[in-house]
CSV table of C-alpha atoms in Angstrom, one decimal:
chain,number,residue,atom,x,y,z
F,1,MET,CA,26.0,5.2,32.7
F,2,GLU,CA,27.4,8.5,33.0
F,3,ARG,CA,26.0,11.5,33.2
F,4,ASP,CA,27.3,14.5,34.7
F,5,PHE,CA,26.8,16.8,31.6
F,6,LEU,CA,24.2,18.8,30.9
F,7,ILE,CA,21.8,19.3,27.7
F,8,ARG,CA,20.7,23.0,26.4
F,9,GLU,CA,19.5,25.0,23.8
F,10,ILE,CA,22.0,27.6,21.9
F,11,GLY,CA,22.3,29.9,19.3
F,12,PRO,CA,24.4,31.5,17.0
F,13,ASP,CA,26.3,33.2,19.1
F,14,GLU,CA,27.7,29.9,20.8
F,15,PHE,CA,27.6,27.9,18.8
F,16,GLU,CA,31.8,28.2,18.3
F,17,ARG,CA,32.2,26.0,21.4
F,18,VAL,CA,31.3,22.8,19.6
F,19,TRP,CA,32.9,23.8,16.6
F,20,PRO,CA,35.5,21.6,18.0
F,21,ILE,CA,34.4,18.5,17.6
F,22,PHE,CA,33.2,19.3,14.2
F,23,ARG,CA,36.0,19.1,13.2
F,24,GLU,CA,37.2,16.0,14.6
F,25,VAL,CA,34.2,14.7,13.1
F,26,LEU,CA,34.7,16.3,10.0
F,27,ALA,CA,38.5,14.5,9.8
F,28,ARG,CA,37.6,10.8,10.9
F,29,GLY,CA,35.4,11.1,8.0
F,30,GLU,CA,33.8,8.1,8.6
F,31,SER,CA,30.1,9.7,9.5
F,32,TYR,CA,29.2,12.8,7.9
F,33,ASN,CA,28.8,13.8,4.4
F,34,TYR,CA,29.4,17.8,4.9
F,35,PRO,CA,32.1,19.5,2.6
F,36,ALA,CA,35.7,19.1,4.2
F,37,GLU,CA,36.3,21.9,3.9
F,38,LEU,CA,33.2,23.4,5.4
F,39,SER,CA,33.9,26.7,8.2
F,40,MET,CA,32.3,27.4,10.7
F,41,THR,CA,30.5,30.6,9.4
F,42,ARG,CA,28.8,27.7,7.2
F,43,ALA,CA,28.3,25.2,9.4
F,44,ARG,CA,27.4,27.7,11.9
F,45,ALA,CA,24.3,28.5,9.4
F,46,MET,CA,23.5,24.8,8.8
F,47,TRP,CA,23.0,24.8,12.5
F,48,THR,CA,21.4,27.9,13.7
F,49,THR,CA,19.1,29.3,11.3
F,50,SER,CA,15.8,28.6,12.2
F,51,PRO,CA,14.1,26.6,11.3
F,52,TYR,CA,17.4,24.9,13.0
F,53,ARG,CA,18.0,25.0,16.3
F,54,THR,CA,21.7,23.9,18.1
F,55,PHE,CA,21.3,22.1,21.7
F,56,ILE,CA,25.1,20.9,23.4
F,57,ALA,CA,26.4,19.1,26.2
F,58,GLU,CA,28.2,20.8,28.0
F,59,VAL,CA,29.9,19.4,31.1
F,60,ASP,CA,30.1,21.6,34.1
F,61,ALA,CA,33.5,22.8,33.8
F,62,GLY,CA,32.4,24.0,30.7
F,63,GLU,CA,33.5,21.8,28.4
F,64,ALA,CA,32.0,21.0,25.0
F,65,VAL,CA,31.3,16.9,24.7
F,66,GLY,CA,28.4,16.4,22.3
F,67,CYS,CA,26.5,18.3,20.7
F,68,TYR,CA,23.0,17.6,17.4
F,69,LYS,CA,20.7,19.9,15.8
F,70,LEU,CA,17.4,19.5,15.6
F,71,GLY,CA,14.5,20.4,12.7
F,72,PRO,CA,11.7,19.5,9.4
F,73,ASN,CA,13.7,16.4,7.9
F,74,GLN,CA,11.8,18.6,4.8
F,75,PRO,CA,10.2,21.2,4.4
F,76,GLY,CA,6.5,21.9,2.9
F,77,ARG,CA,3.8,18.7,3.1
F,78,GLY,CA,6.9,16.6,5.3
F,79,ASP,CA,7.6,19.2,8.1
F,80,HIS,CA,5.9,17.1,10.3
F,81,VAL,CA,8.6,14.6,9.8
F,82,ALA,CA,11.6,16.1,12.9
F,83,ASN,CA,15.4,15.1,11.4
F,84,ALA,CA,18.4,15.3,14.0
F,85,SER,CA,22.0,15.0,13.4
F,86,TYR,CA,24.5,14.6,16.9
F,87,MET,CA,27.7,14.4,17.6
F,88,VAL,CA,30.2,13.6,20.3
F,89,ALA,CA,33.6,14.8,21.4
F,90,GLU,CA,36.1,11.9,20.6
F,91,ALA,CA,37.5,12.5,24.4
F,92,ALA,CA,34.0,11.4,26.0
F,93,TRP,CA,33.2,8.5,23.6
F,94,GLY,CA,31.6,5.1,26.0
F,95,LYS,CA,30.2,8.2,28.8
F,96,GLY,CA,26.6,7.6,27.2
F,97,VAL,CA,25.9,11.3,25.4
F,98,GLY,CA,25.4,10.0,22.7
F,99,GLY,CA,22.2,8.1,24.1
F,100,ALA,CA,21.4,11.4,26.2
F,101,LEU,CA,21.9,13.0,23.0
F,102,CYS,CA,19.3,11.0,20.9
F,103,GLU,CA,16.8,10.7,24.0
F,104,HIS,CA,17.0,15.0,24.7
F,105,SER,CA,16.2,14.8,20.6
F,106,LEU,CA,12.9,12.9,20.8
F,107,VAL,CA,11.3,15.1,23.8
F,108,GLN,CA,12.5,18.6,22.5
F,109,ALA,CA,11.2,16.8,18.7
F,110,ARG,CA,7.6,16.1,20.2
F,111,LYS,CA,7.0,19.3,22.1
F,112,ALA,CA,7.8,21.1,18.8
F,113,GLY,CA,5.2,19.3,17.4
F,114,PHE,CA,6.9,16.5,14.8
F,115,VAL,CA,4.6,12.8,14.6
F,116,ALA,CA,8.0,11.3,13.4
F,117,MET,CA,11.9,11.4,13.7
F,118,GLN,CA,13.7,10.1,10.1
F,119,PHE,CA,18.1,10.0,9.8
F,120,ASN,CA,18.3,9.8,6.4
F,121,TYR,CA,21.6,9.2,6.1
F,122,VAL,CA,23.7,7.0,8.6
F,123,VAL,CA,26.6,5.2,7.8
F,124,SER,CA,26.2,1.4,8.2
F,125,SER,CA,29.8,1.2,8.6
F,126,ASN,CA,29.4,2.7,12.2
F,127,THR,CA,28.3,0.2,13.6
F,128,ALA,CA,27.9,2.2,17.3
F,129,ALA,CA,25.5,4.6,16.2
F,130,VAL,CA,23.4,2.3,14.1
F,131,HIS,CA,22.8,1.2,17.4
F,132,LEU,CA,22.5,3.2,19.7
F,133,TRP,CA,19.4,4.2,16.7
F,134,LEU,CA,17.9,1.2,17.0
F,135,LYS,CA,18.3,1.0,20.7
F,136,HIS,CA,16.5,4.3,20.5
F,137,GLY,CA,13.5,2.6,18.4
F,138,PHE,CA,14.5,3.7,15.6
F,139,ASP,CA,14.3,1.0,12.1
F,140,ILE,CA,16.1,0.4,9.3
F,141,VAL,CA,13.5,2.0,6.3
F,142,GLY,CA,15.7,1.8,3.6
F,143,ARG,CA,19.6,1.3,2.5
F,144,VAL,CA,21.6,2.7,-0.4
F,145,PRO,CA,23.7,0.7,-1.9
F,146,GLY,CA,27.8,2.7,-2.2
F,147,ALA,CA,26.2,5.8,-1.2
F,148,PHE,CA,28.8,6.9,1.6
F,149,ARG,CA,33.0,7.2,0.2
F,150,HIS,CA,34.4,6.3,3.7
F,151,ALA,CA,37.6,8.0,4.6
F,152,SER,CA,39.3,4.0,4.7
F,153,LEU,CA,36.5,1.8,4.0
F,154,GLY,CA,36.0,2.6,0.6
F,155,LEU,CA,32.2,2.7,-0.7
F,156,VAL,CA,29.8,2.1,1.8
F,157,ASP,CA,26.0,1.9,2.5
F,158,VAL,CA,23.8,4.2,4.4
F,159,TYR,CA,20.9,3.4,6.3
F,160,VAL,CA,17.9,5.4,6.0
F,161,MET,CA,16.6,5.3,9.0
F,162,HIS,CA,13.0,5.9,11.5
F,163,ARG,CA,10.7,5.6,14.7
F,164,MET,CA,7.0,7.7,15.8
F,165,LEU,CA,7.2,10.3,18.4
D,1,MET,CA,5.5,7.2,-28.4
D,2,GLU,CA,5.0,11.8,-29.2
D,3,ARG,CA,8.3,13.1,-28.5
D,4,ASP,CA,7.7,16.8,-30.7
D,5,PHE,CA,10.3,18.0,-27.9
D,6,LEU,CA,13.1,19.1,-27.1
D,7,ILE,CA,15.8,19.2,-23.5
D,8,ARG,CA,18.2,21.6,-23.1
D,9,GLU,CA,20.2,22.9,-19.6
D,10,ILE,CA,19.0,26.8,-19.1
D,11,GLY,CA,20.3,29.5,-16.6
D,12,PRO,CA,18.4,30.8,-14.4
D,13,ASP,CA,17.8,33.5,-16.9
D,14,GLU,CA,15.6,32.0,-18.3
D,15,PHE,CA,14.1,30.4,-15.6
D,16,GLU,CA,10.5,32.0,-15.7
D,17,ARG,CA,10.0,29.7,-18.3
D,18,VAL,CA,9.0,26.8,-16.2
D,19,TRP,CA,7.8,28.5,-13.4
D,20,PRO,CA,4.1,27.9,-14.4
D,21,ILE,CA,5.1,24.3,-14.0
D,22,PHE,CA,6.3,24.7,-10.4
D,23,ARG,CA,2.9,26.4,-9.8
D,24,GLU,CA,0.7,23.9,-11.5
D,25,VAL,CA,2.3,21.2,-9.2
D,26,LEU,CA,3.0,23.1,-5.9
D,27,ALA,CA,-1.7,24.0,-6.5
D,28,ARG,CA,-1.6,20.0,-6.8
D,29,GLY,CA,0.4,19.0,-3.5
D,30,GLU,CA,0.7,15.6,-4.5
D,31,SER,CA,4.2,14.7,-5.0
D,32,TYR,CA,6.8,17.8,-3.7
D,33,ASN,CA,6.9,18.6,0.0
D,34,TYR,CA,8.3,22.3,-1.7
D,35,PRO,CA,6.3,25.0,1.2
D,36,ALA,CA,3.3,26.3,-1.0
D,37,GLU,CA,4.9,29.5,-0.7
D,38,LEU,CA,8.2,28.7,-2.8
D,39,SER,CA,8.9,32.1,-4.3
D,40,MET,CA,10.3,31.8,-8.0
D,41,THR,CA,13.2,33.9,-7.0
D,42,ARG,CA,14.0,30.8,-4.2
D,43,ALA,CA,12.9,28.7,-6.9
D,44,ARG,CA,15.5,29.7,-9.1
D,45,ALA,CA,17.9,29.5,-6.6
D,46,MET,CA,17.3,26.0,-5.7
D,47,TRP,CA,17.9,25.0,-9.4
D,48,THR,CA,20.3,26.9,-11.1
D,49,THR,CA,22.5,28.1,-8.4
D,50,SER,CA,25.5,25.5,-9.0
D,51,PRO,CA,25.9,22.5,-8.6
D,52,TYR,CA,22.6,22.4,-9.5
D,53,ARG,CA,21.1,22.7,-13.1
D,54,THR,CA,17.7,22.9,-14.8
D,55,PHE,CA,17.1,21.1,-18.1
D,56,ILE,CA,13.9,22.3,-19.9
D,57,ALA,CA,12.1,19.7,-22.5
D,58,GLU,CA,9.8,23.0,-24.9
D,59,VAL,CA,8.4,22.1,-28.2
D,60,ASP,CA,8.6,23.8,-31.0
D,61,ALA,CA,7.1,27.0,-30.7
D,62,GLY,CA,9.3,26.6,-27.4
D,63,GLU,CA,6.2,25.9,-24.7
D,64,ALA,CA,7.5,23.9,-22.3
D,65,VAL,CA,6.5,21.0,-20.9
D,66,GLY,CA,9.0,20.3,-18.2
D,67,CYS,CA,11.4,20.6,-16.7
D,68,TYR,CA,14.5,19.0,-13.9
D,69,LYS,CA,16.7,19.4,-11.9
D,70,LEU,CA,20.3,18.0,-11.6
D,71,GLY,CA,23.1,17.5,-8.6
D,72,PRO,CA,24.4,15.5,-6.3
D,73,ASN,CA,22.3,14.1,-3.9
D,74,GLN,CA,24.4,14.5,-0.9
D,75,PRO,CA,27.6,17.1,-0.6
D,76,GLY,CA,30.8,16.2,1.0
D,77,ARG,CA,30.9,12.4,0.8
D,78,GLY,CA,27.7,11.7,-0.8
D,79,ASP,CA,28.6,13.9,-3.9
D,80,HIS,CA,29.5,11.0,-6.2
D,81,VAL,CA,25.5,9.9,-6.2
D,82,ALA,CA,22.7,12.4,-8.8
D,83,ASN,CA,19.3,13.3,-7.3
D,84,ALA,CA,17.3,14.6,-10.0
D,85,SER,CA,13.7,16.2,-9.5
D,86,TYR,CA,11.5,15.6,-12.4
D,87,MET,CA,8.6,18.4,-13.3
D,88,VAL,CA,6.0,17.9,-16.0
D,89,ALA,CA,2.9,19.8,-17.6
D,90,GLU,CA,-0.6,18.4,-17.0
D,91,ALA,CA,-1.8,19.2,-20.1
D,92,ALA,CA,1.8,16.8,-22.1
D,93,TRP,CA,0.8,14.2,-19.1
D,94,GLY,CA,0.7,11.0,-21.3
D,95,LYS,CA,3.3,12.4,-23.9
D,96,GLY,CA,6.0,10.2,-22.7
D,97,VAL,CA,7.7,13.3,-21.7
D,98,GLY,CA,8.3,11.7,-18.2
D,99,GLY,CA,10.5,9.2,-20.0
D,100,ALA,CA,12.0,11.0,-22.1
D,101,LEU,CA,13.0,13.7,-19.4
D,102,CYS,CA,14.7,11.1,-17.1
D,103,GLU,CA,16.6,9.2,-20.0
D,104,HIS,CA,17.7,12.8,-20.2
D,105,SER,CA,19.0,13.0,-16.8
D,106,LEU,CA,20.6,9.7,-16.7
D,107,VAL,CA,22.6,10.7,-19.9
D,108,GLN,CA,24.0,13.9,-17.6
D,109,ALA,CA,24.6,12.1,-14.8
D,110,ARG,CA,27.0,10.3,-16.3
D,111,LYS,CA,28.7,12.6,-18.6
D,112,ALA,CA,29.1,14.7,-14.4
D,113,GLY,CA,30.8,11.9,-13.5
D,114,PHE,CA,28.3,10.7,-11.4
D,115,VAL,CA,28.2,7.3,-10.3
D,116,ALA,CA,24.6,6.1,-9.0
D,117,MET,CA,21.1,8.4,-8.7
D,118,GLN,CA,18.3,8.4,-6.2
D,119,PHE,CA,15.9,9.9,-5.4
D,120,ASN,CA,15.5,10.8,-1.6
D,121,TYR,CA,10.6,11.6,-1.6
D,122,VAL,CA,8.8,9.9,-3.9
D,123,VAL,CA,5.4,9.4,-2.9
D,124,SER,CA,3.9,5.8,-2.6
D,125,SER,CA,0.6,7.4,-4.1
D,126,ASN,CA,2.1,9.1,-7.0
D,127,THR,CA,1.8,5.6,-9.2
D,128,ALA,CA,2.3,6.4,-12.6
D,129,ALA,CA,5.8,8.6,-11.3
D,130,VAL,CA,7.2,5.3,-9.0
D,131,HIS,CA,5.8,2.9,-11.9
D,132,LEU,CA,8.3,5.7,-14.3
D,133,TRP,CA,11.3,4.9,-12.1
D,134,LEU,CA,11.1,1.3,-11.8
D,135,LYS,CA,10.1,1.2,-15.6
D,136,HIS,CA,13.7,3.1,-16.0
D,137,GLY,CA,16.2,1.1,-13.4
D,138,PHE,CA,15.1,2.5,-10.7
D,139,ASP,CA,14.8,0.1,-7.1
D,140,ILE,CA,13.0,1.5,-4.5
D,141,VAL,CA,15.6,0.2,-1.3
D,142,GLY,CA,13.6,2.1,1.2
D,143,ARG,CA,9.8,3.6,2.7
D,144,VAL,CA,9.6,6.4,4.9
D,145,PRO,CA,6.4,5.7,6.3
D,146,GLY,CA,3.6,9.0,6.6
D,147,ALA,CA,6.6,11.1,5.7
D,148,PHE,CA,3.9,12.9,3.2
D,149,ARG,CA,1.1,15.0,3.5
D,150,HIS,CA,-1.0,14.3,0.8
D,151,ALA,CA,-3.3,17.2,-0.5
D,152,SER,CA,-6.2,14.7,-0.3
D,153,LEU,CA,-5.7,11.4,1.1
D,154,GLY,CA,-3.7,13.2,3.9
D,155,LEU,CA,-0.1,11.0,5.7
D,156,VAL,CA,0.8,8.2,2.7
D,157,ASP,CA,4.4,6.7,2.5
D,158,VAL,CA,7.4,7.6,0.6
D,159,TYR,CA,9.9,5.6,-1.1
D,160,VAL,CA,13.0,6.3,-1.5
D,161,MET,CA,14.7,4.8,-5.1
D,162,HIS,CA,18.3,4.4,-6.7
D,163,ARG,CA,20.0,2.7,-9.5
D,164,MET,CA,24.0,2.3,-10.2
D,165,LEU,CA,24.7,4.4,-13.7
């Protein structure tokens, strides 16, 4: 597994560095439920407004190869459970970026005092992601039939995944 | 089952009529993940800003006995699945208000073009609600361990529930 990248937290002022990865992910239409017309302004607000925090994975030259968002999965009486969303640039697939982002997010979530991590919307046809989360200690705790309109496969099931921290 | 109440859609201008029910629900701390300090302004925005719609159940005298919010459960590629949140005033418990709100919401969701309805956060100890949703055609499709901090029971599991429309 190559590890020629570093992961660090960024603020709204650097969000534009990860925006190209968003555009790739949205154009594929295979994993995220964000509206197709999502603007950078809106994405930045969703990912960097407290209590949500954004982290970037970047290579030495400063190129962004991945990013993730960390925050509470629910407000109020559910805010002891974290949620995270990950994106990896297509050019960096297969280099361990996703796994490294996941491990980094688990450490950050523990540091922030969360006791568990939950993913609400893992598209079942995204088998690379499903296997990655299973490998990193997550269980499938729910399966919602046909909840995602996949760009080429039509309606596919969505998993709820969870692990204690 | 008594049915001496009517259900109709309201706009932000009438939201204050259902606000006392919110305060009851939040004070109990047994079912919703809303922050304890939720303001009426914020609640009104969450419940009445498009694409979310609010419906009220009221008795002849105009007293609010319940309310629900209807909208897409996810944006973008998940917006064919509806979500609804229900509240019943304590004074009106046991009069069929919850079931009537649920049936009303299923009709409205079909009319709006949704193909399914999903609840993300049914607190497992709220057995009256769980049984009501099962009775109205929902299945438990997921169970998240300890995801809700119940005011008196501590950490309790949360169900994901779902039905086709």
